[in-house]
Amino acid sequence: MRLIGKSRFLTIVLTGILLISILAGCAKKETENKNNSGAQETTVQEESVTIRVGSLKGPTSMGLVHLMDLNDSAETENSYEFTMETDASSLLPLLIKGDLDIALIPANLAATLYQKMDGELKVLDINTGSVLYLLSGNSKISKISDLKGKTIYLPGKGTTPDYVLSYLLKANGLTEKDVTVEYKSEATEVAAALSQDKEACGLLPQPFATSACIQDPDLGVRIDIGEEWKSVEKDSSVVTGVTVVRSAFLKSHPQAVSTFLKEQEASAEYANTETESAAELVVKYGILAKAAIAQKAMPLCSITYIDGKEMKTALSGYLTVLYDMQPESVGGKLPGDDFYYEAE
């Protein structure tokens, strides 16, 4: 038998130990890679979230119907739960309590809510421009000055129609003492009052203005409020609806919010380009009862998507006009720059 020298024996032993260490290190690295991969998968799963979206029964929801339909068919990138209300005051508590993540609400209420939530709210985009029209059975009414001595019905006190009317009366040399303002709880009540009093006027948003005129042929659109605003206020326009998000949700789910904005923009474009099919969806989701009315009203609903610097310029200009007239209309003071969201 051939004996192995001591030095050679030590070499073999050390080589074996080194080989075992290398193999053990590889196994450990593979395990760590698997663990890291699992952690990444967990992170992706944590980012996935169902976004709770609130909107109003009107143009803001009409711009969302295509997104609602795709969501019901599981064809959206995000998952959504939609809540629709007839009154914005029903949505505000849900946002404050964290029961909604995103909401489409009147512009001035967004500014007010920003103050109530200590700045923990951001506006993502403008979703609706001017949708207000003055209706009457009196065909002689064609301008704001013609309203002197008239009764004007409004859908709610402290709402966008209320503030816009006050501004336009003042800009045209009138005061609220020159007219009789009567408030109704909702748009359908204004339409009913106009049917009973043909000489009176009513300020209604679309699509309710179109619906009222179709149901009562004696009524007609006498004044386009958006055009009247432009005639006296060159540097701003009426901003009816904006989309807001809770700051905490945006911070936790930035990618989900970014995806929502992309899908919201596509839905708004669908409402403006595919009006016939969009009108059917408006009926499907209970916004209006008849597709014919929805299709006729859709082009007048100012459904849009404006974000970034353009959004900030338009919205801040509108809010400044309201603030200068009635500070309480925007929560007592103007929102700070952190109110306006700009994607990085």
mmCIF file of C-alpha atoms in Angstrom:
data_model
loop_
_atom_site.group_PDB
_atom_site.id
_atom_site.type_symbol
_atom_site.label_atom_id
_atom_site.label_comp_id
_atom_site.label_asym_id
_atom_site.label_seq_id
_atom_site.Cartn_x
_atom_site.Cartn_y
_atom_site.Cartn_z
ATOM 1 C CA MET A 1 0.000 0.000 0.000
ATOM 2 C CA ARG A 2 1.263 3.467 -0.924
ATOM 3 C CA LEU A 3 1.235 6.011 1.942
ATOM 4 C CA ILE A 4 0.272 9.667 1.429
ATOM 5 C CA GLY A 5 2.726 12.237 2.736
ATOM 6 C CA LYS A 6 1.654 14.545 5.566
ATOM 7 C CA SER A 7 1.895 17.690 3.426
ATOM 8 C CA ARG A 8 -0.150 16.179 0.635
ATOM 9 C CA PHE A 9 -2.765 14.973 3.137
ATOM 10 C CA LEU A 10 -3.145 18.487 4.538
ATOM 11 C CA THR A 11 -3.516 19.883 1.022
ATOM 12 C CA ILE A 12 -6.352 17.465 0.263
ATOM 13 C CA VAL A 13 -8.139 18.273 3.543
ATOM 14 C CA LEU A 14 -7.884 22.037 3.044
ATOM 15 C CA THR A 15 -9.089 21.736 -0.548
ATOM 16 C CA GLY A 16 -12.116 19.774 0.643
ATOM 17 C CA ILE A 17 -12.924 22.341 3.315
ATOM 18 C CA LEU A 18 -12.667 25.170 0.753
ATOM 19 C CA LEU A 19 -14.940 23.330 -1.695
ATOM 20 C CA ILE A 20 -17.557 22.760 1.024
ATOM 21 C CA SER A 21 -17.433 26.476 1.953
ATOM 22 C CA ILE A 22 -17.938 27.521 -1.671
ATOM 23 C CA LEU A 23 -20.885 25.170 -2.116
ATOM 24 C CA ALA A 24 -22.440 26.371 1.141
ATOM 25 C CA GLY A 25 -22.003 30.001 0.080
ATOM 26 C CA CYS A 26 -23.698 29.336 -3.258
ATOM 27 C CA ALA A 27 -26.611 27.652 -1.534
ATOM 28 C CA LYS A 28 -26.954 30.580 0.884
ATOM 29 C CA LYS A 29 -26.876 33.093 -1.987
ATOM 30 C CA GLU A 30 -29.518 31.139 -3.896
ATOM 31 C CA THR A 31 -31.705 31.089 -0.787
ATOM 32 C CA GLU A 32 -31.221 34.846 -0.310
ATOM 33 C CA ASN A 33 -32.137 35.471 -3.958
ATOM 34 C CA LYS A 34 -35.300 33.446 -3.532
ATOM 35 C CA ASN A 35 -36.143 35.351 -0.372
ATOM 36 C CA ASN A 36 -35.514 38.687 -2.090
ATOM 37 C CA SER A 37 -37.666 37.607 -5.015
ATOM 38 C CA GLY A 38 -40.436 36.703 -2.615
ATOM 39 C CA ALA A 39 -40.100 40.068 -0.896
ATOM 40 C CA GLN A 40 -40.415 41.842 -4.251
ATOM 41 C CA GLU A 41 -43.529 39.847 -5.079
ATOM 42 C CA THR A 42 -44.978 40.797 -1.695
ATOM 43 C CA THR A 43 -44.240 44.472 -2.400
ATOM 44 C CA VAL A 44 -46.116 44.256 -5.710
ATOM 45 C CA GLN A 45 -49.041 42.608 -3.968
ATOM 46 C CA GLU A 46 -49.053 45.340 -1.315
ATOM 47 C CA GLU A 47 -49.168 48.010 -4.045
ATOM 48 C CA SER A 48 -52.254 46.368 -5.583
ATOM 49 C CA VAL A 49 -55.329 48.052 -4.108
ATOM 50 C CA THR A 50 -59.009 48.564 -4.812
ATOM 51 C CA ILE A 51 -59.543 52.307 -5.250
ATOM 52 C CA ARG A 52 -62.760 53.676 -3.765
ATOM 53 C CA VAL A 53 -64.046 56.433 -6.056
ATOM 54 C CA GLY A 54 -66.930 58.798 -5.301
ATOM 55 C CA SER A 55 -68.730 60.968 -7.860
ATOM 56 C CA LEU A 56 -71.922 62.958 -8.359
ATOM 57 C CA LYS A 57 -74.966 62.066 -10.411
ATOM 58 C CA GLY A 58 -74.243 64.333 -13.358
ATOM 59 C CA PRO A 59 -71.380 65.257 -15.703
ATOM 60 C CA THR A 60 -68.636 64.042 -13.338
ATOM 61 C CA SER A 61 -70.077 60.532 -13.397
ATOM 62 C CA MET A 62 -70.920 60.737 -17.105
ATOM 63 C CA GLY A 63 -67.215 61.078 -17.778
ATOM 64 C CA LEU A 64 -66.557 57.921 -15.747
ATOM 65 C CA VAL A 65 -69.178 55.559 -17.186
ATOM 66 C CA HIS A 66 -66.780 53.894 -19.619
ATOM 67 C CA LEU A 67 -64.330 53.237 -16.788
ATOM 68 C CA MET A 68 -67.176 51.877 -14.652
ATOM 69 C CA ASP A 69 -68.179 49.529 -17.451
ATOM 70 C CA LEU A 70 -64.628 48.274 -18.013
ATOM 71 C CA ASN A 71 -64.226 47.753 -14.276
ATOM 72 C CA ASP A 72 -67.371 45.618 -14.169
ATOM 73 C CA SER A 73 -65.861 43.484 -16.936
ATOM 74 C CA ALA A 74 -62.493 43.256 -15.133
ATOM 75 C CA GLU A 75 -60.786 45.033 -18.053
ATOM 76 C CA THR A 76 -59.096 47.809 -16.061
ATOM 77 C CA GLU A 77 -55.535 47.862 -14.753
ATOM 78 C CA ASN A 78 -56.767 48.973 -11.337
ATOM 79 C CA SER A 79 -59.680 47.582 -9.368
ATOM 80 C CA TYR A 80 -62.374 50.103 -8.404
ATOM 81 C CA GLU A 81 -65.397 50.525 -6.156
ATOM 82 C CA PHE A 82 -67.661 53.366 -7.304
ATOM 83 C CA THR A 83 -70.044 55.388 -5.132
ATOM 84 C CA MET A 84 -72.456 57.843 -6.754
ATOM 85 C CA GLU A 85 -74.447 60.485 -4.846
ATOM 86 C CA THR A 86 -76.867 63.250 -5.830
ATOM 87 C CA ASP A 87 -75.435 65.712 -3.300
ATOM 88 C CA ALA A 88 -71.757 66.522 -2.765
ATOM 89 C CA SER A 89 -72.345 66.881 0.977
ATOM 90 C CA SER A 90 -72.801 63.102 1.098
ATOM 91 C CA LEU A 91 -69.317 62.503 -0.322
ATOM 92 C CA LEU A 92 -67.353 64.906 1.867
ATOM 93 C CA PRO A 93 -67.682 62.958 5.162
ATOM 94 C CA LEU A 94 -66.581 59.791 3.363
ATOM 95 C CA LEU A 95 -63.385 61.494 2.220
ATOM 96 C CA ILE A 96 -62.691 62.972 5.638
ATOM 97 C CA LYS A 97 -63.165 59.600 7.370
ATOM 98 C CA GLY A 98 -61.063 57.786 4.774
ATOM 99 C CA ASP A 99 -63.972 55.766 3.377
ATOM 100 C CA LEU A 100 -63.210 57.151 -0.090
ATOM 101 C CA ASP A 101 -59.789 57.468 -1.704
ATOM 102 C CA ILE A 102 -60.644 59.620 -4.715
ATOM 103 C CA ALA A 103 -63.672 61.819 -5.406
ATOM 104 C CA LEU A 104 -65.001 63.987 -8.216
ATOM 105 C CA ILE A 105 -66.556 67.047 -6.552
ATOM 106 C CA PRO A 106 -67.313 70.756 -7.177
ATOM 107 C CA ALA A 107 -64.187 72.898 -7.416
ATOM 108 C CA ASN A 108 -65.043 75.269 -4.577
ATOM 109 C CA LEU A 109 -65.898 72.364 -2.259
ATOM 110 C CA ALA A 110 -62.509 70.835 -2.986
ATOM 111 C CA ALA A 111 -60.872 74.049 -1.766
ATOM 112 C CA THR A 112 -63.085 74.076 1.335
ATOM 113 C CA LEU A 113 -62.324 70.431 2.069
ATOM 114 C CA TYR A 114 -58.600 71.119 1.726
ATOM 115 C CA GLN A 115 -58.924 73.561 4.642
ATOM 116 C CA LYS A 116 -60.998 71.143 6.733
ATOM 117 C CA MET A 117 -58.481 68.345 6.198
ATOM 118 C CA ASP A 118 -55.507 70.563 7.119
ATOM 119 C CA GLY A 119 -54.094 70.327 3.620
ATOM 120 C CA GLU A 120 -54.217 66.522 3.466
ATOM 121 C CA LEU A 121 -55.980 66.641 0.097
ATOM 122 C CA LYS A 122 -54.722 67.163 -3.432
ATOM 123 C CA VAL A 123 -56.541 68.042 -6.627
ATOM 124 C CA LEU A 124 -55.520 65.757 -9.487
ATOM 125 C CA ASP A 125 -57.340 67.245 -12.450
ATOM 126 C CA ILE A 126 -60.269 69.256 -13.767
ATOM 127 C CA ASN A 127 -62.963 66.874 -14.996
ATOM 128 C CA THR A 128 -65.788 69.289 -15.871
ATOM 129 C CA GLY A 129 -65.838 72.822 -17.268
ATOM 130 C CA SER A 130 -68.863 75.110 -17.385
ATOM 131 C CA VAL A 131 -72.163 73.205 -17.427
ATOM 132 C CA LEU A 132 -74.558 75.903 -16.173
ATOM 133 C CA TYR A 133 -77.427 77.297 -18.225
ATOM 134 C CA LEU A 134 -80.259 79.671 -17.375
ATOM 135 C CA LEU A 135 -83.654 78.326 -18.422
ATOM 136 C CA SER A 136 -86.995 80.084 -18.692
ATOM 137 C CA GLY A 137 -90.303 80.038 -20.519
ATOM 138 C CA ASN A 138 -89.768 83.747 -21.179
ATOM 139 C CA SER A 139 -88.051 84.066 -24.559
ATOM 140 C CA LYS A 140 -87.310 87.779 -24.009
ATOM 141 C CA ILE A 141 -84.549 86.922 -21.538
ATOM 142 C CA SER A 142 -81.175 86.852 -23.278
ATOM 143 C CA LYS A 143 -78.677 88.514 -20.930
ATOM 144 C CA ILE A 144 -77.982 88.887 -17.206
ATOM 145 C CA SER A 145 -79.421 92.402 -17.011
ATOM 146 C CA ASP A 146 -82.781 90.966 -18.119
ATOM 147 C CA LEU A 147 -83.001 89.137 -14.789
ATOM 148 C CA LYS A 148 -83.876 92.274 -12.815
ATOM 149 C CA GLY A 149 -87.193 91.752 -11.019
ATOM 150 C CA LYS A 150 -87.291 88.044 -11.883
ATOM 151 C CA THR A 151 -87.583 84.973 -9.679
ATOM 152 C CA ILE A 152 -84.598 82.651 -10.048
ATOM 153 C CA TYR A 153 -84.634 79.061 -8.825
ATOM 154 C CA LEU A 154 -81.327 77.515 -7.786
ATOM 155 C CA PRO A 155 -80.433 73.897 -6.899
ATOM 156 C CA GLY A 156 -79.090 74.464 -3.385
ATOM 157 C CA LYS A 157 -77.659 77.303 -1.317
ATOM 158 C CA GLY A 158 -73.879 77.634 -1.182
ATOM 159 C CA THR A 159 -73.427 75.613 -4.366
ATOM 160 C CA THR A 160 -71.585 76.445 -7.589
ATOM 161 C CA PRO A 161 -74.752 77.879 -9.247
ATOM 162 C CA ASP A 162 -75.319 80.083 -6.196
ATOM 163 C CA TYR A 163 -71.819 81.577 -6.188
ATOM 164 C CA VAL A 164 -71.623 81.957 -9.965
ATOM 165 C CA LEU A 165 -74.979 83.746 -10.114
ATOM 166 C CA SER A 166 -73.939 86.157 -7.339
ATOM 167 C CA TYR A 167 -70.749 86.984 -9.211
ATOM 168 C CA LEU A 168 -72.490 87.570 -12.548
ATOM 169 C CA LEU A 169 -75.217 89.735 -11.001
ATOM 170 C CA LYS A 170 -72.584 91.964 -9.397
ATOM 171 C CA ALA A 171 -70.492 92.083 -12.568
ATOM 172 C CA ASN A 172 -73.564 93.301 -14.468
ATOM 173 C CA GLY A 173 -74.511 96.005 -11.992
ATOM 174 C CA LEU A 174 -77.187 94.044 -10.127
ATOM 175 C CA THR A 175 -77.441 92.786 -6.567
ATOM 176 C CA GLU A 176 -79.359 89.909 -5.036
ATOM 177 C CA LYS A 177 -81.943 92.493 -3.933
ATOM 178 C CA ASP A 178 -82.768 93.070 -7.604
ATOM 179 C CA VAL A 179 -83.933 89.462 -7.988
ATOM 180 C CA THR A 180 -85.846 86.916 -5.930
ATOM 181 C CA VAL A 181 -83.748 83.815 -5.344
ATOM 182 C CA GLU A 182 -85.491 80.618 -4.272
ATOM 183 C CA TYR A 183 -83.496 77.523 -3.389
ATOM 184 C CA LYS A 184 -84.530 73.959 -4.177
ATOM 185 C CA SER A 185 -82.933 70.793 -2.862
ATOM 186 C CA GLU A 186 -82.037 69.390 -6.291
ATOM 187 C CA ALA A 187 -82.145 70.034 -10.038
ATOM 188 C CA THR A 188 -85.377 68.134 -10.677
ATOM 189 C CA GLU A 189 -87.215 70.422 -8.244
ATOM 190 C CA VAL A 190 -85.974 73.468 -10.146
ATOM 191 C CA ALA A 191 -87.289 71.986 -13.394
ATOM 192 C CA ALA A 192 -90.671 71.286 -11.780
ATOM 193 C CA ALA A 193 -90.897 74.871 -10.471
ATOM 194 C CA LEU A 194 -90.136 76.282 -13.932
ATOM 195 C CA SER A 195 -92.933 74.219 -15.448
ATOM 196 C CA GLN A 196 -95.344 75.871 -13.005
ATOM 197 C CA ASP A 197 -93.994 79.412 -13.438
ATOM 198 C CA LYS A 198 -93.105 80.191 -17.055
ATOM 199 C CA GLU A 199 -91.932 83.734 -16.276
ATOM 200 C CA ALA A 200 -89.412 82.551 -13.695
ATOM 201 C CA CYS A 201 -85.834 81.485 -14.404
ATOM 202 C CA GLY A 202 -83.811 78.553 -13.218
ATOM 203 C CA LEU A 203 -80.080 77.914 -13.162
ATOM 204 C CA LEU A 204 -79.451 74.280 -14.028
ATOM 205 C CA PRO A 205 -76.376 72.212 -14.860
ATOM 206 C CA GLN A 206 -76.258 69.750 -17.713
ATOM 207 C CA PRO A 207 -77.614 67.176 -18.325
ATOM 208 C CA PHE A 208 -80.594 68.380 -16.265
ATOM 209 C CA ALA A 209 -81.002 71.542 -18.358
ATOM 210 C CA THR A 210 -81.420 69.482 -21.530
ATOM 211 C CA SER A 211 -83.752 67.045 -19.786
ATOM 212 C CA ALA A 212 -85.973 69.894 -18.522
ATOM 213 C CA CYS A 213 -86.266 71.437 -21.993
ATOM 214 C CA ILE A 214 -87.167 68.114 -23.602
ATOM 215 C CA GLN A 215 -89.814 67.356 -20.993
ATOM 216 C CA ASP A 216 -91.323 70.855 -21.218
ATOM 217 C CA PRO A 217 -91.097 72.368 -24.739
ATOM 218 C CA ASP A 218 -92.106 75.793 -23.362
ATOM 219 C CA LEU A 219 -88.763 76.008 -21.591
ATOM 220 C CA GLY A 220 -85.635 77.087 -23.383
ATOM 221 C CA VAL A 221 -81.989 77.853 -22.701
ATOM 222 C CA ARG A 222 -81.831 81.645 -22.497
ATOM 223 C CA ILE A 223 -78.297 82.255 -21.213
ATOM 224 C CA ASP A 224 -75.093 80.209 -21.437
ATOM 225 C CA ILE A 225 -73.504 80.967 -18.061
ATOM 226 C CA GLY A 226 -70.039 79.947 -19.226
ATOM 227 C CA GLU A 227 -70.141 82.510 -22.030
ATOM 228 C CA GLU A 228 -71.444 85.199 -19.670
ATOM 229 C CA TRP A 229 -68.541 84.496 -17.326
ATOM 230 C CA LYS A 230 -66.018 84.863 -20.144
ATOM 231 C CA SER A 231 -67.541 88.191 -21.165
ATOM 232 C CA VAL A 232 -66.791 89.751 -17.768
ATOM 233 C CA GLU A 233 -63.815 87.676 -16.573
ATOM 234 C CA LYS A 234 -61.133 87.462 -19.243
ATOM 235 C CA ASP A 235 -58.495 85.674 -17.170
ATOM 236 C CA SER A 236 -60.512 82.718 -15.864
ATOM 237 C CA SER A 237 -63.301 80.331 -16.764
ATOM 238 C CA VAL A 238 -65.904 78.406 -14.797
ATOM 239 C CA VAL A 239 -64.497 75.181 -13.356
ATOM 240 C CA THR A 240 -67.372 72.994 -12.219
ATOM 241 C CA GLY A 241 -65.784 69.697 -11.208
ATOM 242 C CA VAL A 242 -62.358 68.507 -10.076
ATOM 243 C CA THR A 243 -60.884 65.176 -9.026
ATOM 244 C CA VAL A 244 -59.292 65.006 -5.576
ATOM 245 C CA VAL A 245 -57.324 62.364 -3.691
ATOM 246 C CA ARG A 246 -56.477 61.942 -0.028
ATOM 247 C CA SER A 247 -52.792 62.785 0.405
ATOM 248 C CA ALA A 248 -52.184 59.669 2.511
ATOM 249 C CA PHE A 249 -53.566 57.425 -0.222
ATOM 250 C CA LEU A 250 -51.486 59.152 -2.883
ATOM 251 C CA LYS A 251 -48.354 58.683 -0.792
ATOM 252 C CA SER A 252 -49.060 54.978 -0.200
ATOM 253 C CA HIS A 253 -50.213 54.144 -3.741
ATOM 254 C CA PRO A 254 -48.629 56.562 -6.244
ATOM 255 C CA GLN A 255 -48.626 54.055 -9.103
ATOM 256 C CA ALA A 256 -52.291 53.162 -8.580
ATOM 257 C CA VAL A 257 -53.214 56.859 -8.690
ATOM 258 C CA SER A 258 -51.147 57.357 -11.844
ATOM 259 C CA THR A 259 -52.940 54.436 -13.478
ATOM 260 C CA PHE A 260 -56.319 55.830 -12.416
ATOM 261 C CA LEU A 261 -55.539 59.155 -14.085
ATOM 262 C CA LYS A 262 -54.658 57.378 -17.314
ATOM 263 C CA GLU A 263 -57.886 55.372 -17.211
ATOM 264 C CA GLN A 264 -59.954 58.421 -16.227
ATOM 265 C CA GLU A 265 -58.601 60.421 -19.164
ATOM 266 C CA ALA A 266 -59.447 57.588 -21.568
ATOM 267 C CA SER A 267 -62.964 57.365 -20.124
ATOM 268 C CA ALA A 268 -63.518 61.119 -20.567
ATOM 269 C CA GLU A 269 -62.341 60.903 -24.162
ATOM 270 C CA TYR A 270 -64.745 58.014 -24.766
ATOM 271 C CA ALA A 271 -67.657 60.122 -23.457
ATOM 272 C CA ASN A 272 -66.783 62.892 -25.910
ATOM 273 C CA THR A 273 -66.131 60.745 -28.984
ATOM 274 C CA GLU A 274 -68.445 57.743 -28.575
ATOM 275 C CA THR A 275 -71.529 59.651 -27.434
ATOM 276 C CA GLU A 276 -74.105 57.099 -28.570
ATOM 277 C CA SER A 277 -72.612 54.158 -26.684
ATOM 278 C CA ALA A 278 -71.632 56.403 -23.761
ATOM 279 C CA ALA A 279 -75.260 57.559 -23.544
ATOM 280 C CA GLU A 280 -76.358 53.944 -23.149
ATOM 281 C CA LEU A 281 -73.916 53.580 -20.262
ATOM 282 C CA VAL A 282 -75.275 56.766 -18.659
ATOM 283 C CA VAL A 283 -78.657 55.035 -18.529
ATOM 284 C CA LYS A 284 -77.124 51.732 -17.404
ATOM 285 C CA TYR A 285 -75.556 53.377 -14.359
ATOM 286 C CA GLY A 286 -78.685 55.309 -13.414
ATOM 287 C CA ILE A 287 -77.527 58.855 -14.155
ATOM 288 C CA LEU A 288 -80.367 59.538 -16.598
ATOM 289 C CA ALA A 289 -83.454 57.548 -17.521
ATOM 290 C CA LYS A 290 -83.311 57.940 -21.311
ATOM 291 C CA ALA A 291 -80.390 57.473 -23.687
ATOM 292 C CA ALA A 292 -81.803 60.046 -26.134
ATOM 293 C CA ILE A 293 -81.569 62.771 -23.491
ATOM 294 C CA ALA A 294 -78.075 61.663 -22.488
ATOM 295 C CA GLN A 295 -76.856 61.678 -26.085
ATOM 296 C CA LYS A 296 -78.222 65.182 -26.693
ATOM 297 C CA ALA A 297 -76.790 66.520 -23.423
ATOM 298 C CA MET A 298 -73.366 64.876 -23.661
ATOM 299 C CA PRO A 299 -71.748 67.489 -25.960
ATOM 300 C CA LEU A 300 -72.926 70.245 -23.575
ATOM 301 C CA CYS A 301 -71.550 68.650 -20.405
ATOM 302 C CA SER A 302 -68.002 70.022 -20.772
ATOM 303 C CA ILE A 303 -66.508 66.640 -19.859
ATOM 304 C CA THR A 304 -62.757 67.090 -19.923
ATOM 305 C CA TYR A 305 -59.418 66.061 -18.460
ATOM 306 C CA ILE A 306 -56.965 68.833 -17.587
ATOM 307 C CA ASP A 307 -53.996 68.220 -15.298
ATOM 308 C CA GLY A 308 -50.595 69.642 -14.406
ATOM 309 C CA LYS A 309 -49.762 73.327 -14.823
ATOM 310 C CA GLU A 310 -52.752 73.999 -17.078
ATOM 311 C CA MET A 311 -55.051 72.651 -14.373
ATOM 312 C CA LYS A 312 -53.383 74.772 -11.699
ATOM 313 C CA THR A 313 -53.647 77.953 -13.765
ATOM 314 C CA ALA A 314 -57.321 77.454 -14.625
ATOM 315 C CA LEU A 315 -58.425 76.310 -11.182
ATOM 316 C CA SER A 316 -56.463 78.846 -9.146
ATOM 317 C CA GLY A 317 -57.836 81.640 -11.352
ATOM 318 C CA TYR A 318 -61.412 80.499 -10.807
ATOM 319 C CA LEU A 319 -60.964 80.050 -7.051
ATOM 320 C CA THR A 320 -59.392 83.496 -6.775
ATOM 321 C CA VAL A 321 -62.477 85.090 -8.340
ATOM 322 C CA LEU A 322 -64.733 83.250 -5.882
ATOM 323 C CA TYR A 323 -62.492 84.177 -2.952
ATOM 324 C CA ASP A 324 -62.461 87.860 -3.869
ATOM 325 C CA MET A 325 -66.255 87.809 -3.967
ATOM 326 C CA GLN A 326 -67.000 85.540 -0.976
ATOM 327 C CA PRO A 327 -64.023 84.066 0.931
ATOM 328 C CA GLU A 328 -66.242 81.460 2.606
ATOM 329 C CA SER A 329 -67.030 80.000 -0.823
ATOM 330 C CA VAL A 330 -63.544 78.435 -0.879
ATOM 331 C CA GLY A 331 -63.152 77.742 2.835
ATOM 332 C CA GLY A 332 -62.073 81.182 4.041
ATOM 333 C CA LYS A 333 -58.713 81.322 2.289
ATOM 334 C CA LEU A 334 -57.118 80.154 -0.916
ATOM 335 C CA PRO A 335 -55.394 76.741 -0.993
ATOM 336 C CA GLY A 336 -51.603 76.580 -0.952
ATOM 337 C CA ASP A 337 -49.462 75.326 -3.821
ATOM 338 C CA ASP A 338 -49.438 71.855 -2.254
ATOM 339 C CA PHE A 339 -53.137 71.600 -3.149
ATOM 340 C CA TYR A 340 -52.255 71.136 -6.821
ATOM 341 C CA TYR A 341 -50.844 67.765 -7.863
ATOM 342 C CA GLU A 342 -48.213 67.585 -10.567
ATOM 343 C CA ALA A 343 -46.870 64.197 -11.592
ATOM 344 C CA GLU A 344 -43.116 63.889 -11.194
#
